[in-house]
Short mmCIF file of C-alpha atoms in Angstrom, two decimals:
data_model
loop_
_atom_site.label_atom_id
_atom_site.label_comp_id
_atom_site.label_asym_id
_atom_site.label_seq_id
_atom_site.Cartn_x
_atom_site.Cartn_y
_atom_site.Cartn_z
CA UNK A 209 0.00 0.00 0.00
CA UNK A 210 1.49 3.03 -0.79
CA UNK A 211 -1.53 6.02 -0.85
CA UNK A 212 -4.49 6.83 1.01
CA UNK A 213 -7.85 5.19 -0.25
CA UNK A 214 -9.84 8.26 1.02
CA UNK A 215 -7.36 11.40 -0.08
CA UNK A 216 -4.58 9.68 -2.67
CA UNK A 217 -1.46 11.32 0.08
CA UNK A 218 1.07 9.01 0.90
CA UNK A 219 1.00 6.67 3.84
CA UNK A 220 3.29 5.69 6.50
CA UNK A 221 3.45 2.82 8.38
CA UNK A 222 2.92 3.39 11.82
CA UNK A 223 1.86 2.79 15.49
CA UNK A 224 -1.41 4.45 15.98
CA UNK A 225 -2.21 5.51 19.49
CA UNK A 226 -3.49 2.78 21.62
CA UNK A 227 -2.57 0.08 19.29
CA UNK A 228 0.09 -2.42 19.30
CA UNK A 229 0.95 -2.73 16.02
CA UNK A 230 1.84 -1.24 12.38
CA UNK A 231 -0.73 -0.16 9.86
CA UNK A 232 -0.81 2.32 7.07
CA UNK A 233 -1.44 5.56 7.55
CA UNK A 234 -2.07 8.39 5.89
CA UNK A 235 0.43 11.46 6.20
CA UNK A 236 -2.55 13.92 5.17
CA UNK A 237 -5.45 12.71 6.51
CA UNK A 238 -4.38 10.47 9.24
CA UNK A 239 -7.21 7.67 7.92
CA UNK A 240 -5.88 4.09 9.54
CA UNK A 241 -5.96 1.24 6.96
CA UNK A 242 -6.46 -1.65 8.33
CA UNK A 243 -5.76 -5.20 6.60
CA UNK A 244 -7.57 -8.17 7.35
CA UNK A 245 -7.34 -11.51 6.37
CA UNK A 246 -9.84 -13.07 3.79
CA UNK A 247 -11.64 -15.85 4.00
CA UNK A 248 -12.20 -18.37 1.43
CA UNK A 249 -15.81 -20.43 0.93
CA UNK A 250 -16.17 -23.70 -0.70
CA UNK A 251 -17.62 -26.69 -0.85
CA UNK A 252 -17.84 -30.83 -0.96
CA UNK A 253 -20.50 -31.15 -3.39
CA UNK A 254 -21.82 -34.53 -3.02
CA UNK A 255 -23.90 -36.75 -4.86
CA UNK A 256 -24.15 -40.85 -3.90
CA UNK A 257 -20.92 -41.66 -3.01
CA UNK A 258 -18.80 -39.56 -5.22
CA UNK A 259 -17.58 -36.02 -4.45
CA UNK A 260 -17.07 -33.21 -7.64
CA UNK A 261 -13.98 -31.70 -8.06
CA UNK A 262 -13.24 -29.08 -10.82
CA UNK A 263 -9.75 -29.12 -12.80
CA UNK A 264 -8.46 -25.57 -12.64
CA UNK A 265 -8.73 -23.44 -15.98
CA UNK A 266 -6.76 -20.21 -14.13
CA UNK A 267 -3.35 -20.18 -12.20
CA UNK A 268 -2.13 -20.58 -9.71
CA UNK A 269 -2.11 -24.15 -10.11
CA UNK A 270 -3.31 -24.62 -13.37
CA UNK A 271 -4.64 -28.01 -14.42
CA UNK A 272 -4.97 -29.34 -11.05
CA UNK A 273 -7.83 -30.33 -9.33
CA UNK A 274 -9.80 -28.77 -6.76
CA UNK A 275 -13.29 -28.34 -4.56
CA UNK A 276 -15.09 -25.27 -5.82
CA UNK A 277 -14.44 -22.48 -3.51
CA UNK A 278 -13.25 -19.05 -4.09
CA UNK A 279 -13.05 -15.63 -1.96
CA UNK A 280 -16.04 -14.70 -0.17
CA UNK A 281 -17.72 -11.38 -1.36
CA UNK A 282 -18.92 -8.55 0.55
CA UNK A 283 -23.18 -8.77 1.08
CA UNK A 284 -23.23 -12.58 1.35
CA UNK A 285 -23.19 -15.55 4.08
CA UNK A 286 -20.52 -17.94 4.47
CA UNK A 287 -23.34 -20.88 3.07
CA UNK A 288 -24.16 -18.11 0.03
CA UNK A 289 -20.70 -17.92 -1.20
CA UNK A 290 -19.73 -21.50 -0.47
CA UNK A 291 -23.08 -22.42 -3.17
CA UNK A 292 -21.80 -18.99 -5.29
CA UNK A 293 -18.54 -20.46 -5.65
CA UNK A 294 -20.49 -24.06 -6.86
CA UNK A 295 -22.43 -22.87 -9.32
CA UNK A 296 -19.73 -20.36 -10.95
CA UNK A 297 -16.94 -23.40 -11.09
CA UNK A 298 -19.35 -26.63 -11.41
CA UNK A 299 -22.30 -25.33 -12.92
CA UNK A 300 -23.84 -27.40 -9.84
CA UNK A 301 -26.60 -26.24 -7.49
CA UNK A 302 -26.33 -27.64 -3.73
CA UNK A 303 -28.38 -27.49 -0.88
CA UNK A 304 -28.25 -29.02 2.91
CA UNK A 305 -25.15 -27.12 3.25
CA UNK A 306 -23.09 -28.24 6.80
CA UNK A 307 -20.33 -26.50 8.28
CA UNK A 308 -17.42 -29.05 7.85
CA UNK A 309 -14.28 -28.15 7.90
CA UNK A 310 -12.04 -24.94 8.71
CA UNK A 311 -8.08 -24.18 8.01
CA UNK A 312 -6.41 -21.32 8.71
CA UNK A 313 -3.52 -20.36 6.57
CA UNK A 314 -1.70 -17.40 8.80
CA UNK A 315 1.53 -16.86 6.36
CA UNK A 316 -1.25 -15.46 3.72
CA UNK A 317 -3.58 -14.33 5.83
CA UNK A 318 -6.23 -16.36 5.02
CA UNK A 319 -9.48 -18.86 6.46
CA UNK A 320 -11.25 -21.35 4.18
CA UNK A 321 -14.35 -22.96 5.17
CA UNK A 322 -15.75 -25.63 3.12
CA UNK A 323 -19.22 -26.85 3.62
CA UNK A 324 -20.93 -30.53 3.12
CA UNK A 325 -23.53 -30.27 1.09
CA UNK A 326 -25.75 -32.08 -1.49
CA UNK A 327 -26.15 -31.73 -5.56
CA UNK A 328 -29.33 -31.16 -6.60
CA UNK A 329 -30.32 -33.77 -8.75
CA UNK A 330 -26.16 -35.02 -9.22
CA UNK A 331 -26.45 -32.05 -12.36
CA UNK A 332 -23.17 -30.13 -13.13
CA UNK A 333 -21.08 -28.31 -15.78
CA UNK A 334 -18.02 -26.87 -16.12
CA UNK A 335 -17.80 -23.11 -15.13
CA UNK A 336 -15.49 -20.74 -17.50
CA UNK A 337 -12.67 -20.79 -14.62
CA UNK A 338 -12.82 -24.64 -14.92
CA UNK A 339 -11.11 -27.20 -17.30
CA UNK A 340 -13.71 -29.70 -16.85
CA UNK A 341 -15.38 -30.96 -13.76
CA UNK A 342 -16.25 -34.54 -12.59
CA UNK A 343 -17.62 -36.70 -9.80
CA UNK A 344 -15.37 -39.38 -8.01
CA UNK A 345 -14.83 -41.83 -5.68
CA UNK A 346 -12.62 -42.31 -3.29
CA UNK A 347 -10.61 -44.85 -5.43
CA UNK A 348 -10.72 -42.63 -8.21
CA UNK A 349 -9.52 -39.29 -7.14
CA UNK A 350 -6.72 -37.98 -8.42
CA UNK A 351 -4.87 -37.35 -5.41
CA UNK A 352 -1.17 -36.44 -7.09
CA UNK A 353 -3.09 -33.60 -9.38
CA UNK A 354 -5.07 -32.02 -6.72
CA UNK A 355 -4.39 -27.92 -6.32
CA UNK A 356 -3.70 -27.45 -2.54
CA UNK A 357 -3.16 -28.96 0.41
CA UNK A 358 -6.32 -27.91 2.93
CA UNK A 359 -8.45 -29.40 -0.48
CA UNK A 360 -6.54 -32.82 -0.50
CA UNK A 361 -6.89 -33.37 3.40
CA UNK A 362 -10.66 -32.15 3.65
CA UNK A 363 -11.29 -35.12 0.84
CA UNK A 364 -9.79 -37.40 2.49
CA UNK A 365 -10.80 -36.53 6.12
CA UNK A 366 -14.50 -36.59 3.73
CA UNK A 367 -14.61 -40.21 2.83
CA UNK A 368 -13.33 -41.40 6.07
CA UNK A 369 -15.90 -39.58 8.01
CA UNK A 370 -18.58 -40.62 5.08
CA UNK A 371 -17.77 -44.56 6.20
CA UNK A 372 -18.55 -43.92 9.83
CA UNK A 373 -21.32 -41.89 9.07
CA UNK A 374 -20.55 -38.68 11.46
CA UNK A 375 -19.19 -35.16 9.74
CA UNK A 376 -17.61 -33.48 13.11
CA UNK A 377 -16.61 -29.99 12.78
CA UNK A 378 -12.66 -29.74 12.28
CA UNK A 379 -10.17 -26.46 12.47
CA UNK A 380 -6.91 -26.84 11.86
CA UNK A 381 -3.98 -24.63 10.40
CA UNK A 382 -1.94 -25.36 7.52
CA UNK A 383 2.09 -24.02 8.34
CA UNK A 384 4.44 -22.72 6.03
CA UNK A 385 6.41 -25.53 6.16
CA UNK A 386 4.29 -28.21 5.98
CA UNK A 387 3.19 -26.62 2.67
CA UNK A 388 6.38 -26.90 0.91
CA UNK A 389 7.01 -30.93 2.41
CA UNK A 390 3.62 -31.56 0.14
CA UNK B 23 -12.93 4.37 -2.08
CA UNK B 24 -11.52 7.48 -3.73
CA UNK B 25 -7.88 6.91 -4.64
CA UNK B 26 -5.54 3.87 -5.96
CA UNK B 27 -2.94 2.32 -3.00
CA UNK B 28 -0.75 1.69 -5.77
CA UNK B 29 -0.35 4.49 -7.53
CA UNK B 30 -2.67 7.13 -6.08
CA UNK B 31 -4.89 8.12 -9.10
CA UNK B 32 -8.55 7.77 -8.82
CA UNK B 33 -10.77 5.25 -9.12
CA UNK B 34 -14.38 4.10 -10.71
CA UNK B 35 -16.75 1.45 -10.36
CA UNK B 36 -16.76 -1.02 -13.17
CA UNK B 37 -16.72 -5.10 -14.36
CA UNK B 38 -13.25 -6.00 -14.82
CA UNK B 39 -13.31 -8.73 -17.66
CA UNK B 40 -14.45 -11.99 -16.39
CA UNK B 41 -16.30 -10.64 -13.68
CA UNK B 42 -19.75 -10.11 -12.99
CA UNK B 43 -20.15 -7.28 -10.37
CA UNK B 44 -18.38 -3.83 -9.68
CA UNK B 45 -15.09 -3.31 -8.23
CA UNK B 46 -13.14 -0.34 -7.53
CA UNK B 47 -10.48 0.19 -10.77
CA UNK B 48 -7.92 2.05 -11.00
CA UNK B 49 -8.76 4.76 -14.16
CA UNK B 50 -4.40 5.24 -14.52
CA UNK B 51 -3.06 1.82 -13.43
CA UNK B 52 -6.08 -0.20 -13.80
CA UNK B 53 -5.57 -2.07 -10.58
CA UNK B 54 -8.88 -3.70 -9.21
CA UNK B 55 -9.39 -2.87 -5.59
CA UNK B 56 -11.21 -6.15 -3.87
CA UNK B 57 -12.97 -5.41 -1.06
CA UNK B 58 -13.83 -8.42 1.20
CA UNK B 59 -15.35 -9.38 4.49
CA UNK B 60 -13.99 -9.13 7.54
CA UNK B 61 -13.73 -11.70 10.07
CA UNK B 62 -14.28 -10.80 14.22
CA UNK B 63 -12.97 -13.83 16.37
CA UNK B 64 -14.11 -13.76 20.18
CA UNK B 65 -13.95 -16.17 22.97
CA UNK B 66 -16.79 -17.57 25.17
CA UNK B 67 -14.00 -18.01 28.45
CA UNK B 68 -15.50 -20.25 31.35
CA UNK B 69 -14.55 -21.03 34.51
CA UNK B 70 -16.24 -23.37 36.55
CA UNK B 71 -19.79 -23.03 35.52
CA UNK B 72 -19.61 -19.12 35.16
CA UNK B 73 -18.46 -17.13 31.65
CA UNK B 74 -16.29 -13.89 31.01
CA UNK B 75 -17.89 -11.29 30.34
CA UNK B 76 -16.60 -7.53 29.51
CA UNK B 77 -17.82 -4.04 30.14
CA UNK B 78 -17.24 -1.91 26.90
CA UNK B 79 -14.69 1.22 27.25
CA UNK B 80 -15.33 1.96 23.80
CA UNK B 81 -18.11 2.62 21.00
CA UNK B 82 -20.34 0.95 20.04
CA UNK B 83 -22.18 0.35 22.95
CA UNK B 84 -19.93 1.90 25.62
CA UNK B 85 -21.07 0.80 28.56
CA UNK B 86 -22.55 -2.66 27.77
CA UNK B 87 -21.40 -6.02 28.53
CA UNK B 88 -20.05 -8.63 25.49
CA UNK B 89 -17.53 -11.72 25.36
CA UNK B 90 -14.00 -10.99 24.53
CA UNK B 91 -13.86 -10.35 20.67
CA UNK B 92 -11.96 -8.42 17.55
CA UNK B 93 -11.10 -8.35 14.34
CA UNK B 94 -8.85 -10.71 13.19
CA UNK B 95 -5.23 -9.98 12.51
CA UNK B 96 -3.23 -10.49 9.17
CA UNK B 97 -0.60 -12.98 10.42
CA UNK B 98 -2.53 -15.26 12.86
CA UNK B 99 -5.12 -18.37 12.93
CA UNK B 100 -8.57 -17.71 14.43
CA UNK B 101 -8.06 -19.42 17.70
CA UNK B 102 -5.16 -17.39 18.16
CA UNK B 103 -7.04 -14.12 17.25
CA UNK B 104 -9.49 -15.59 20.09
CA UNK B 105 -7.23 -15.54 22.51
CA UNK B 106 -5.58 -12.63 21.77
CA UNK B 107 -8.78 -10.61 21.88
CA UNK B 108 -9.64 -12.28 24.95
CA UNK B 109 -5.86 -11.14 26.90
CA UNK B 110 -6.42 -7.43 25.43
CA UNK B 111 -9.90 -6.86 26.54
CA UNK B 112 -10.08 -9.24 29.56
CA UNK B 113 -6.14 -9.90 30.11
CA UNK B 114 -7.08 -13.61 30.71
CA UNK B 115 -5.19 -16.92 29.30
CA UNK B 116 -6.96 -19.42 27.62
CA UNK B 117 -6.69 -22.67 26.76
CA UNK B 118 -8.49 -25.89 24.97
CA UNK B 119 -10.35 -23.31 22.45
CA UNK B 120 -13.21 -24.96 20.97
CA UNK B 121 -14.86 -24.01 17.56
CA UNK B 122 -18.62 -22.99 18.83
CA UNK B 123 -20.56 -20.62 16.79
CA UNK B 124 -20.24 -19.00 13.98
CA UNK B 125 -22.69 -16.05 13.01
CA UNK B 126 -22.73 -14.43 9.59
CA UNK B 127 -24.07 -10.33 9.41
CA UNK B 128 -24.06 -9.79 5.75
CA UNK B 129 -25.50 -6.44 5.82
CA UNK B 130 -22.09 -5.30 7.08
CA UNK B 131 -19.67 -7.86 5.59
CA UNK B 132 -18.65 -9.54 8.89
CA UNK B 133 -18.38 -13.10 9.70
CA UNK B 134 -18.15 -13.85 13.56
CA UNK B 135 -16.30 -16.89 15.44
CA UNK B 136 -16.50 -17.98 19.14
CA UNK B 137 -14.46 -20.30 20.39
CA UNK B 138 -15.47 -22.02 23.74
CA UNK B 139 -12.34 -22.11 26.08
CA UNK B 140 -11.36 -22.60 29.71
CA UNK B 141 -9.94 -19.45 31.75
CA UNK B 142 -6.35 -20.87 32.83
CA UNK B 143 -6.75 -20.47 36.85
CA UNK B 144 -10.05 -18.85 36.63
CA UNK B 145 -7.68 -15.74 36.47
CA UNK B 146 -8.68 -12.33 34.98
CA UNK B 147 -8.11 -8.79 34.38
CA UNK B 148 -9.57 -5.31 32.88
CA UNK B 149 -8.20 -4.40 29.63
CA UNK B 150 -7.46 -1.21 28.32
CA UNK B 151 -11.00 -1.53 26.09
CA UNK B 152 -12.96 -2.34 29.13
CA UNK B 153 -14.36 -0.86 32.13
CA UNK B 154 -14.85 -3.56 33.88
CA UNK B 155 -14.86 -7.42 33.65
CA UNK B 156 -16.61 -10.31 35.43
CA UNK B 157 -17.74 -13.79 35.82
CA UNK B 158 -21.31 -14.37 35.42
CA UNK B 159 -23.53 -17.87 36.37
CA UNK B 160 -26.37 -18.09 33.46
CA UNK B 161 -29.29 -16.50 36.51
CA UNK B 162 -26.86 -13.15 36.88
CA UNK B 163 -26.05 -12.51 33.12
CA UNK B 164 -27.21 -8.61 32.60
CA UNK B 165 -29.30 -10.05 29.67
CA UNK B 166 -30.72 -6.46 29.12
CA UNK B 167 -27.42 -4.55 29.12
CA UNK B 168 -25.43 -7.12 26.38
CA UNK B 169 -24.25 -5.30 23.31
CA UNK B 170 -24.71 -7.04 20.40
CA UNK B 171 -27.13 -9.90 19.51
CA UNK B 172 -24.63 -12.64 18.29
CA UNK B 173 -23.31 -12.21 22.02
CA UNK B 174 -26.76 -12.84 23.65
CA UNK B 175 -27.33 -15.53 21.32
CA UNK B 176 -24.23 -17.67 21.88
CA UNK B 177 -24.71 -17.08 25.85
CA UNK B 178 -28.65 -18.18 25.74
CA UNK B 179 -27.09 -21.06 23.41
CA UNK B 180 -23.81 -22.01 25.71
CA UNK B 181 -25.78 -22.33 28.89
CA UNK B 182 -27.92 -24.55 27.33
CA UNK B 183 -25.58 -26.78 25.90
CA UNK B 184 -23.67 -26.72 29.24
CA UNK B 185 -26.64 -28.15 31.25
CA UNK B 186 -26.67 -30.55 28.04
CA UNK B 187 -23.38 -31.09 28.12
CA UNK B 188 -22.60 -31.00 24.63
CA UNK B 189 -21.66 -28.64 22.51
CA UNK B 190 -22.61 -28.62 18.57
CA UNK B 191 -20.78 -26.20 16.26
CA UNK B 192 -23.57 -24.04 14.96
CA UNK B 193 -23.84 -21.49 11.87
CA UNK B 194 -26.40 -19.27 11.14
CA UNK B 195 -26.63 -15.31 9.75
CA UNK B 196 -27.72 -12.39 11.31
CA UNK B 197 -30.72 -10.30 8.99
CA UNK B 198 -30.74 -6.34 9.27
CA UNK B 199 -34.61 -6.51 9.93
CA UNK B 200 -33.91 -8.87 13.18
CA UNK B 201 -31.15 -6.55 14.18
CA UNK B 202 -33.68 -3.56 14.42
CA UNK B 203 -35.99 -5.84 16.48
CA UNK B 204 -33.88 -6.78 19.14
#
């Protein structure tokens, strides 16, 4: 960040009284900018026993697979983006959406949430930031090709939990290094 | 949003290709500006069968009680956010933090997340955001003096559950009309 959203001065980074901690502001007009971290909805679209993934049509990670999900947008529930994300990517409209799984990612500032849900009548397509999309099983997934990390372990936390028939709520956080061992 | 952080020019509202709602755009640089939610992480803090509770130093709602909560940081996972908020406002420690309830208030682009913890040695404090701070049982909670609604809500709900004794991760959104209500 380099100029003030509200005035177009400079900014500085600095300690503003009775915080604890940098943040922009500007030289002018003395607005704070604050940055938060984003959050990132998606979901396990389910239908039977197979779970649809979308092969990635954008970078990063290109040609690799993934759960729909995507940033969350201003004016909209977690659940609303989360089925947003769906039906731009899949084409697919869900319902009976659960809360299922959580993962912080600190080193970019970031929470994804993906939620369980349903396909309405197993109906999909492929979105225009998707290669192609497809339903699999367990055996089937593609688990060398798939985009990041928090998507591979929420699949395969998925089909465990789907054999013992309970969905508990997990958070976790995904390290830096632990991303580049994978 | 007046002015461009990058390079300072102004801005106007359009569709960047491949999108399908306005953004803030840079007219000189043609950065897009994304504007996302914002994610507030608070603690429900118990000790024994009583919960933390904090008079407000500051506005909105100065002078009513709420649990120990803030908007997350760039840099940190949401438990530790929790307990971070939860030291600054209440300057208690906390440990075994608990996903518990999640509320979503779309009209202002917030998501909220309480995590259930235990006070570490039932010890507390007053932080510099707080007039006051105290341990309430469910019959003493100053259910007419709590600031904001997801607050009552997840206190009605945690007392509950306590006398339950179990303690389901629940989502649900806040709606402008039931704000007015309440």
């Amino acid at each position: 960040m380099n100029f003030c959203t509200s005035c177009g001065s400079e900014v500085a980074l600095r300690i503003p009284q009775g915080d604890d901690r940098e943040r922009f502001v500007c030289v002018s007009c003395e607005t704070i900018h604050y940055v938060n971290p984003r959050v990132i909805v998606g979901c396990v679209p389910v239908y039977e026993d197979k779970v649809l993934l979308c092969k990635r049509a954008i970078e990063p990670r290109y040609g690799y697979w993934t759960l729909p999900a995507g940033f969350m947008e201003n004016g909209e529930t977690t659940p609303e983006g989360a089925a947003r994300e769906t039906w731009e990517e899949a084409e697919a409209r869900v319902s009976q959406l659960e809360l299922y799984r959580i993962f912080d990612v600190p080193y970019i500032s970031q929470v994804y949430m993906f939620y369980r849900c349903e396909i309405d009548d197993g109906q999909f397509g492929v979105g225009p930031e998707s290669l192609e999309s497809a339903l699999y099983r367990e055996e089937d997934i593609p688990w060398d090709e798939i985009a990041f990390p928090p998507v591979k372990e929420t699949l395969r936390e998925y089909f465990k939990d789907a054999a013992e028939g309970r969905f508990p709520v997990r958070v976790s956080a995904i390290e830096y290094k632990r991303r580049i061992k994978e």
